[in-house]
Coordinates of C-alpha atoms in Angstrom, one line a residue:
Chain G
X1 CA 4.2 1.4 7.8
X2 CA 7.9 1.3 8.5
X3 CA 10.7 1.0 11.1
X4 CA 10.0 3.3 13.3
X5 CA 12.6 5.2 15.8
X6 CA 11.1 8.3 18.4
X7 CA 11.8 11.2 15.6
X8 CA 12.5 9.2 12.8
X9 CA 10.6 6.3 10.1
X10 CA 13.4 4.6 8.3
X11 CA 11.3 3.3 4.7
X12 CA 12.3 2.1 1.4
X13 CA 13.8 4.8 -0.9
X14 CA 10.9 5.0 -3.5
X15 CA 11.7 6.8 -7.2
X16 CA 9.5 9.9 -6.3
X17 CA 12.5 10.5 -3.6
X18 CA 14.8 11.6 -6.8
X19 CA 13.9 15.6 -6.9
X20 CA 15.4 16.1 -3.1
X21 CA 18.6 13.2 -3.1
X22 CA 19.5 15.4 -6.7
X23 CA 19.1 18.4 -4.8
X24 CA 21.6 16.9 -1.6
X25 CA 23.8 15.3 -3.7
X26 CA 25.0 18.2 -5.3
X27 CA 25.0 20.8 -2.4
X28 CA 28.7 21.2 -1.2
X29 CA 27.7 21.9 2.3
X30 CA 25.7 18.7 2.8
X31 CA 28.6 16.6 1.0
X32 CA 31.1 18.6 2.5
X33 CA 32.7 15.3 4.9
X34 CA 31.1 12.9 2.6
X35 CA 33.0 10.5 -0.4
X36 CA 30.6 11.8 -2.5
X37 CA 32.2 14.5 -4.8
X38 CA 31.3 14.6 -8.6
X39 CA 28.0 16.5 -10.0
X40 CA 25.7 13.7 -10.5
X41 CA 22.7 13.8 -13.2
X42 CA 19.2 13.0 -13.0
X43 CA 19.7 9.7 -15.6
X44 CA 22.5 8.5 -12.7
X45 CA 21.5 9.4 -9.4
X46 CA 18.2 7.6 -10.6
X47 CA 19.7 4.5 -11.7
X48 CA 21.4 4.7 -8.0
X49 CA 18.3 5.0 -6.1
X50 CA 16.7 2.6 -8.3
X51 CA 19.4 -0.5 -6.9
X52 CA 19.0 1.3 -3.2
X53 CA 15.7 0.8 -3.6
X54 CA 16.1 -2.9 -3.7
X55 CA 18.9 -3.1 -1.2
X56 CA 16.7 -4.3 1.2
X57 CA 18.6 -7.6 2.3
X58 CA 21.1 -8.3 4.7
X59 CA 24.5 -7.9 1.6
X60 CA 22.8 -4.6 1.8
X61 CA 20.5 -1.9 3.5
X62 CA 19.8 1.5 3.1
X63 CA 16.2 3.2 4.1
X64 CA 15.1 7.0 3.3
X65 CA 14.8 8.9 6.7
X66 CA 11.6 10.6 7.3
X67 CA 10.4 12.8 10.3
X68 CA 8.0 10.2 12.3
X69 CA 5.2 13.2 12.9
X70 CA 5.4 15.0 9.4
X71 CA 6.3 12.5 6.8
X72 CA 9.2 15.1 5.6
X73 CA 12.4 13.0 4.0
X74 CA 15.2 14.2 5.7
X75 CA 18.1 12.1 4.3
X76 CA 19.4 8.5 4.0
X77 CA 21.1 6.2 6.2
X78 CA 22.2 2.3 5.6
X79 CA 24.4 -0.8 6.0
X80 CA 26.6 -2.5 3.8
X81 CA 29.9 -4.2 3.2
X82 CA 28.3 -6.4 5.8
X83 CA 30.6 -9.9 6.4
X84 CA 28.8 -12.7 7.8
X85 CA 31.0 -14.5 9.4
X86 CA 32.5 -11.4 11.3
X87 CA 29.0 -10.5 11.5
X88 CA 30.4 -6.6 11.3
X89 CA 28.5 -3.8 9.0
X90 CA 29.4 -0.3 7.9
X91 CA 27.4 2.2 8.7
X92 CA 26.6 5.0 6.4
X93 CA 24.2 8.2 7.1
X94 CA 23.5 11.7 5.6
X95 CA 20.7 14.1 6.6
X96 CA 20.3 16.4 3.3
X97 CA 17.4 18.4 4.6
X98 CA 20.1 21.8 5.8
X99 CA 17.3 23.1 7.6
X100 CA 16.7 20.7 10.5
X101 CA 20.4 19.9 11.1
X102 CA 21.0 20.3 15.0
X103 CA 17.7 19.0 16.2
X104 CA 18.8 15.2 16.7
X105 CA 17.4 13.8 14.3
X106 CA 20.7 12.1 13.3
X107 CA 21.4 10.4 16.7
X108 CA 17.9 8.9 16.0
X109 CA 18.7 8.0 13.3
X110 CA 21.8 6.1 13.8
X111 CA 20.3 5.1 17.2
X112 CA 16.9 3.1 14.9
X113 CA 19.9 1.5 12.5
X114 CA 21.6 0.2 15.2
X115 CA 18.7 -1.5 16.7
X116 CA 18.0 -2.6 13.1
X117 CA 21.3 -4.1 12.7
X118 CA 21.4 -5.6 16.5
X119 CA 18.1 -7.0 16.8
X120 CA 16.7 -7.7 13.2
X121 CA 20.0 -8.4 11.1
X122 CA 22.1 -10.1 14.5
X123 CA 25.4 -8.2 13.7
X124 CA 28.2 -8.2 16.0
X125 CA 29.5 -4.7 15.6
X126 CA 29.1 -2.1 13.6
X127 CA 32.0 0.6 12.4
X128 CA 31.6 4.1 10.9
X129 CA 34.3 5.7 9.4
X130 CA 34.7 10.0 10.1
X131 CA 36.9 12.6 8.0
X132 CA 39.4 14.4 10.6
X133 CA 37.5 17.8 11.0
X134 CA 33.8 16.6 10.6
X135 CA 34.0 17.5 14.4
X136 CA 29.8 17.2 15.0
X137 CA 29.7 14.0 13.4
X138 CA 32.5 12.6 15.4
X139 CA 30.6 14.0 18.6
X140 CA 27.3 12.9 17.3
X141 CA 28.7 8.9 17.3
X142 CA 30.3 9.3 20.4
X143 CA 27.2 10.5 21.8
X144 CA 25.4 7.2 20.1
X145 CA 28.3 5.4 21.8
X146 CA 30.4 4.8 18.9
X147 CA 34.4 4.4 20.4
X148 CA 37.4 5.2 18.0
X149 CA 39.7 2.6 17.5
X150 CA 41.8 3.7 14.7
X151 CA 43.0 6.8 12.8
X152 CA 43.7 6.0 9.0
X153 CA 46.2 9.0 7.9
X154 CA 45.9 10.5 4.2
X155 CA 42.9 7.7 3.8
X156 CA 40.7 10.6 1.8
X157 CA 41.5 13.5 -0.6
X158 CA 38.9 16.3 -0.1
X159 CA 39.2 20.2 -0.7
X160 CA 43.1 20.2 -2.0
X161 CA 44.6 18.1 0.3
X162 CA 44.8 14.4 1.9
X163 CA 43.0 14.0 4.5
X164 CA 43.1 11.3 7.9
X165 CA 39.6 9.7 8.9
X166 CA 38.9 7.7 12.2
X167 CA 37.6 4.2 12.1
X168 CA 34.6 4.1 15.4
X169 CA 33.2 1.1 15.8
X170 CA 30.4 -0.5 18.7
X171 CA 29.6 -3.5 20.0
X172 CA 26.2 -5.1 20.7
X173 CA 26.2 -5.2 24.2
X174 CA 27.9 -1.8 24.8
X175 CA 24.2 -0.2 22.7
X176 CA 22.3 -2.5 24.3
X177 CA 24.0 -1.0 28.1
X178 CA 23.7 2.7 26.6
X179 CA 20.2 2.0 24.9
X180 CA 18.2 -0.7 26.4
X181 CA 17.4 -4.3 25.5
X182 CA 14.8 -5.9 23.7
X183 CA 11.6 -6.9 25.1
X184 CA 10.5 -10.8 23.7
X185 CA 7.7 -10.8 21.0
X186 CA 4.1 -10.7 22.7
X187 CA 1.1 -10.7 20.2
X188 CA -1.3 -7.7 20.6
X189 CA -4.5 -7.6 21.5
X190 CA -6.7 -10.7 22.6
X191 CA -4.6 -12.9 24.9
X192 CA -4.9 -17.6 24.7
Chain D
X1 CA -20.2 -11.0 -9.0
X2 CA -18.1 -13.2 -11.5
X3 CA -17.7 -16.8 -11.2
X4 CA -14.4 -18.2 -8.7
X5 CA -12.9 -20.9 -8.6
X6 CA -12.1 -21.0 -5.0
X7 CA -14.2 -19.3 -2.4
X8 CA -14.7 -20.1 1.2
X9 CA -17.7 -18.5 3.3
X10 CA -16.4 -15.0 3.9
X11 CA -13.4 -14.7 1.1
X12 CA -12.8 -15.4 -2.2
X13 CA -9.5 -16.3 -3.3
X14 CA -8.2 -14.4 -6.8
X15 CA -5.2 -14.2 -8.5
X16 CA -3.7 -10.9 -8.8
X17 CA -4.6 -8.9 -12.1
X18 CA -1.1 -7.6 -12.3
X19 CA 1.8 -6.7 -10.4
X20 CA -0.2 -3.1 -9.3
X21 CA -1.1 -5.6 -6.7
X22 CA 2.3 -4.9 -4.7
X23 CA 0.7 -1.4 -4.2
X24 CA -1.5 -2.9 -1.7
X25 CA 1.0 -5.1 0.2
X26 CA 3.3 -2.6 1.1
X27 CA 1.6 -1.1 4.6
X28 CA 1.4 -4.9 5.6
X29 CA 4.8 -6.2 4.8
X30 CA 6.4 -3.3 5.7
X31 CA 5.2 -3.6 9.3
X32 CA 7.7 -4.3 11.6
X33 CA 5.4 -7.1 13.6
X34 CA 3.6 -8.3 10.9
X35 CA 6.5 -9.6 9.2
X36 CA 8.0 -11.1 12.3
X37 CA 5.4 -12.7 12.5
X38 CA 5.6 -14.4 9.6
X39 CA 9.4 -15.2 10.2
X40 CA 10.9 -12.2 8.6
X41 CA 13.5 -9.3 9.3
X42 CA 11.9 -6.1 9.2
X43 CA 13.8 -5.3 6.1
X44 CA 11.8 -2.2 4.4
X45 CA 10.3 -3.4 0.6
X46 CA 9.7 -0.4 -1.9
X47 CA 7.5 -1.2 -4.7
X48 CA 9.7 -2.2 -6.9
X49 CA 10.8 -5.1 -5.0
X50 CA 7.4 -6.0 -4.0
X51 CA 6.5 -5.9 -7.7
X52 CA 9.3 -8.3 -8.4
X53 CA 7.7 -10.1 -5.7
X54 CA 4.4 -10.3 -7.0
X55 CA 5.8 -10.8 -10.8
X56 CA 7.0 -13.9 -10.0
X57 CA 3.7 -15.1 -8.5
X58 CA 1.5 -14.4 -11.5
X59 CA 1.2 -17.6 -13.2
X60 CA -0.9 -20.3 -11.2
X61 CA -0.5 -23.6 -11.9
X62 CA 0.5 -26.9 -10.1
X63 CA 3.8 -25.2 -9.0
X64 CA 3.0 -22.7 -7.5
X65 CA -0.6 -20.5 -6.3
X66 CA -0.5 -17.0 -5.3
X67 CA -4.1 -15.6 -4.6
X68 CA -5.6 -12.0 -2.9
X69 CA -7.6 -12.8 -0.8
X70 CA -11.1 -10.4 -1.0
X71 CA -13.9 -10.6 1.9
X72 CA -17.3 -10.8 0.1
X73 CA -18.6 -9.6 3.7
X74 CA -17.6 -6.0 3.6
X75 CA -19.8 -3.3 2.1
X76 CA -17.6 -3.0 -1.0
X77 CA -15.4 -6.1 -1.3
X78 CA -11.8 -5.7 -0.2
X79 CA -8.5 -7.2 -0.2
X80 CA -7.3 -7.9 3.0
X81 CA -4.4 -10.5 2.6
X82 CA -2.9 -13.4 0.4
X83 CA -2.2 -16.4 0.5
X84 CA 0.3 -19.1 -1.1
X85 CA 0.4 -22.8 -1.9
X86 CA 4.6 -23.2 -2.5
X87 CA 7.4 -26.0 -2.8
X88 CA 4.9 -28.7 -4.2
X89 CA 6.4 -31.3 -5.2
X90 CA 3.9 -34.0 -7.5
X91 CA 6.1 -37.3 -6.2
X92 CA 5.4 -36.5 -2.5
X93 CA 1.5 -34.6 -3.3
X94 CA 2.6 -32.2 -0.9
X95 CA 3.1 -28.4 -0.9
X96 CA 3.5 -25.6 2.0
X97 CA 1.4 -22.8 2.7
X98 CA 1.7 -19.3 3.8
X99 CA -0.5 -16.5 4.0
X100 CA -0.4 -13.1 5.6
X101 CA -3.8 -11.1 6.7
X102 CA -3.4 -6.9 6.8
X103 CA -3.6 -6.4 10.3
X104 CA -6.1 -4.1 10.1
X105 CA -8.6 -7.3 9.2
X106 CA -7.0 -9.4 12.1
X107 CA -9.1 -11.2 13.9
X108 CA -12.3 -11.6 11.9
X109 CA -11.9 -15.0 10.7
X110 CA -10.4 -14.2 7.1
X111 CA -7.2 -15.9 7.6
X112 CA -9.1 -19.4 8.8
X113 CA -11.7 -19.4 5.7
X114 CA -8.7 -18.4 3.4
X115 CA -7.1 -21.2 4.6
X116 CA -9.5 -23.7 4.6
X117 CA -10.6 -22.6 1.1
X118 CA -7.2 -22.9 -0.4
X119 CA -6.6 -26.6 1.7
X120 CA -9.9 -27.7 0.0
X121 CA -8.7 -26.8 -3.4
X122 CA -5.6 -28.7 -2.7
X123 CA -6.9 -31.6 -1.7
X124 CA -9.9 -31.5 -4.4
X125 CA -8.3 -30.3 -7.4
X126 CA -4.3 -30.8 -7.1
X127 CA -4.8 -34.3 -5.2
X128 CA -2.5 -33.3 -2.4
X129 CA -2.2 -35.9 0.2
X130 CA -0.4 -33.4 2.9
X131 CA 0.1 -29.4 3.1
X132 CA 2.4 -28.1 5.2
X133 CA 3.4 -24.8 7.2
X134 CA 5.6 -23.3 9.3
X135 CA 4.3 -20.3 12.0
X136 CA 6.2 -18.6 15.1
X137 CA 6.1 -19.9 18.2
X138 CA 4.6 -16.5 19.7
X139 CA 2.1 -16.2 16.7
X140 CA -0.5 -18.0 18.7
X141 CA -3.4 -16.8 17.3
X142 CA -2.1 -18.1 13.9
X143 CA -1.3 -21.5 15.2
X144 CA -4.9 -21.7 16.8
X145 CA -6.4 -20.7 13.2
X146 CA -4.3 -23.5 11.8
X147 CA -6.1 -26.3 14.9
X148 CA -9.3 -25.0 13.4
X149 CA -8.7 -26.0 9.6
X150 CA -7.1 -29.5 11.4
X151 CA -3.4 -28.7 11.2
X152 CA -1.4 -31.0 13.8
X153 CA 2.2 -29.5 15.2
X154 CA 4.3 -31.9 14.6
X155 CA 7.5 -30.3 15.6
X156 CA 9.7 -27.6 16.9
X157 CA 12.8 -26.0 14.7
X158 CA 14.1 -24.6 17.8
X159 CA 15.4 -21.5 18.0
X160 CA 15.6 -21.1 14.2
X161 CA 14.6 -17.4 13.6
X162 CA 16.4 -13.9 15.2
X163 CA 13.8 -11.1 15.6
X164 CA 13.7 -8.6 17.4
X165 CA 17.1 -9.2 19.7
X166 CA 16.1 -12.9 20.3
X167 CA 15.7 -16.4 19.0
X168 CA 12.5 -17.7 18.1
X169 CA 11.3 -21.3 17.8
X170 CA 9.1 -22.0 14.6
X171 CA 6.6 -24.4 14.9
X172 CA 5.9 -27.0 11.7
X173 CA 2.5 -28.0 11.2
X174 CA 1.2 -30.8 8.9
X175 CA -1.9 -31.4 7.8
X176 CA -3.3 -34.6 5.7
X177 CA -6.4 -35.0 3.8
X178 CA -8.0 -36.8 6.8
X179 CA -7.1 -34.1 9.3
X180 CA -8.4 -31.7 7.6
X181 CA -12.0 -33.7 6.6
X182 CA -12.3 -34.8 10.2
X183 CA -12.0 -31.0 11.1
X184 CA -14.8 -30.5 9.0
X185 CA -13.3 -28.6 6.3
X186 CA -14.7 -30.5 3.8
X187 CA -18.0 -28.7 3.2
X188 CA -17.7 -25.2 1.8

C-alpha cells in the first residue's frame, strides 16, 4: 500500500533502498543540476536515508518513487522547509534510475506530490527552485504548471563557475484548474 | 490454544510479542483511505517508524493498552487489526479508544467483537465509568459498529480534519457503563 499516482507509488524510503540511492548519488549525470556534489559513503548516505525514512510528517516528507505496475524504485521526491503559517513547501525530486528518464515519470511524480501537499498536507503553494541550464526540468515544471517568479543570479556554484537558478512556484487553485479537484470521501462497498 | 485474558466471540485480543509486529501494520496504515479514515494524512510510515510506534505501545498497564487483534474464526488464526485503550485518566475513570481493522477483514464483524471485548475489560477490570472515541463523519460503517457496542454521539468537532482536499467533521462518541450493559455487551 502507498500513495498512488497513474505511473508512480510514492512509499516510505525503507533501508534495503541503500544499494541504488549509493549508486545515484554518486553518478555525475544524475547529480548533474542537483546541490548534491561530494562522494558520499555507504556509513553516511545510510544514516541519511535512515532520518528520510522517518520524515514522514508535515516539518518533513520525502517518499521513494516506484513504477506503480513493476515495483522498480526509480528515485526520490519530497517536501520540506515547509512554514505553517505561509502554509508554503519546497519541493524537491530526482529520478536516479538513467534508463527511464523521458517517459514521464517525473511529471507524475511531481503531479502525486502536489496533490499530496494540496489535499493531504493543506499547503498554500508550493516553490521549486531550477539551476539556469537544467532546461528539461524547467520545461518539465512548466508543463506541471509550475510559473517562475524569480531568477536568483550566482545563487549556486556548480562545474567551475556560479551559477543563477529560478525560483517557480504554484498555487492551489491554479493545480487544481490544470489537474482536477477532489472528489469528497465516500466509503466503499456496502452503502447505510 | 493458550489462556487470554480478553477474548470476545470471534477475536482474541493479545499484546504484541515485540515490535516485529509493525511488519504487519504497514499494508494497513499505509493505505491512503484506511488512514483517512481514521483521521489521518496519508503520510507513508516505513518500518522504522512504525516500530517506534509499536515500541512505545509494548507495556500494558492502566495507562495505556495496545492489543493485535487475532480472529479465532479463520482456519489458521490471524491478525487482522488492533486496537487501543489511550488518555485514561484514574480521577475521571475514563480513557478513549481507537482501533483500526486491515481492510481486507472489513466487514466481518471483527472490529464490533474487538470492541466490545476491550469495553468489557474496561469496565470489568480497570473500573472505567466512560470510554470515549472519536470517528469521521463519512466512516459510517464505523460509527454504526460503535451503536452496536452502545456508543451514543454526543457531538460534532466540525470541520476539524483536512483529507483529501476537504474538511471533515469528526464525530465524538461516549459510551458509559450503562450504555454499553443495556446494549447487551455484558455477556461474553
Amino acid at each position: 500500500m502507498s500513495y498512488d499516482g497513474e505511473r508512480v507509488s510514492l512509499r516510505a524510503i525503507e533501508p534495503g533502498d541503500l544499494d541504488r540511492y549509493l549508486v545515484w548519488v554518486n553518478d555525475p549525470e544524475v547529480t548533474r543540476w542537483l546541490a548534491l556534489r561530494y562522494p558520499l559513503g555507504r556509513e553516511e548516505e545510510g544514516a541519511i536515508l535512515g532520518r528520510l525514512g522517518r520524515a514522514s510528517s508535515y516539518e518533513q516528507v520525502t517518499f521513494a518513487v516506484d513504477d506503480r505496475v513493476t515495483g522498480e524504485h526509480l528515485g526520490t521526491v519530497g517536501l520540506d522547509d515547509v512554514r505553517p503559517e505561509a502554509r508554503v513547501a519546497e519541493l524537491g525530486i530526482f529520478l536516479g534510475a538513467k534508463e527511464r528518464w523521458g517517459e514521464g515519470i517525473g511529471y507524475d511524480a511531481m503531479v502525486t506530490l502536489l496533490r499530496f501537499g494540496f489535499w493531504e498536507m493543506n499547503l498554500r503553494r508550493i516553490e521549486l527552485s531550477v539551476l539556469d541550464g537544467n532546461v528539461r526540468a524547467k520545461r518539465l515544471y512548466e508543463r506541471v504548471g509550475f510559473i517562475e517568479v524569480g531568477r536568483r543570479p550566482g545563487h549556486w556554484y556548480k562545474h567551475g563557475a556560479p551559477l543563477d537558478d529560478f525560483v517557480m512556484s504554484i498555487d492551489r487553485e491554479s493545480f487544481e484548474a490544470r489537474h482536477g479537484a477532489p472528489e469528497r470521501i465516500v466509503l466503499p462497498g456496502r452503502s447505510a | 490454544m493458550d489462556p487470554v485474558v480478553i477474548s470476545g466471540v470471534r477475536v482474541r485480543l493479545i499484546p504484541p510479542p515485540d515490535v516485529s509486529f509493525a511488519q504487519r501494520t504497514g499494508p494497513w496504515v499505509n493505505d491512503p483511505l484506511t488512514r483517512h479514515l481514521i483521521g489521518g494524512a496519508a503520510y507513508q510510515m516505513s518500518l522504522a517508524t512504525r516500530e517506534d510506534f509499536v515500541r512505545e505501545r509494548l507495556t500494558q498497564s492502566f495507562n495505556g493498552l495496545y492489543l493485535m487483534i487475532e480472529a479465532v474464526n479463520l482456519p489458521e488464526s490471524h491478525v487482522v487489526g488492533a486496537i487501543e485503550l489511550r488518555k485514561t485518566r484514574p480521577e475521571h475513570r475514563l480513557g478513549e479508544v481507537g482501533i483500526l481493522i486491515g481492510r481486507e477483514y472489513w466487514g466481518r464483524g471483527y472490529g464490533t467483537d474487538a470492541m466490545r471485548a476491550l469495553c468489557r475489560f474496561a469496565f470489568e477490570q480497570m473500573d472505567l465509568r466512560r470510554i470515549s472515541l472519536e470517528v469521521m463523519e463519512f466512516n459510517i460503517r464505523a460509527i454504526r459498529s460503535y451503536g452496536r457496542v452502545g456508543f451514543v454521539a454526543e457531538g460534532r468537532l466540525r470541520q476539524d480534519t483536512y483529507l483529501e482536499g476537504h474538511y471533515y467533521d469528526t464525530v465524538v462518541m461516549g459510551l458509559l457503563r450503562e450504555d454499553f450493559e443495556r446494549a447487551g455487551g455484558g455477556a461474553p
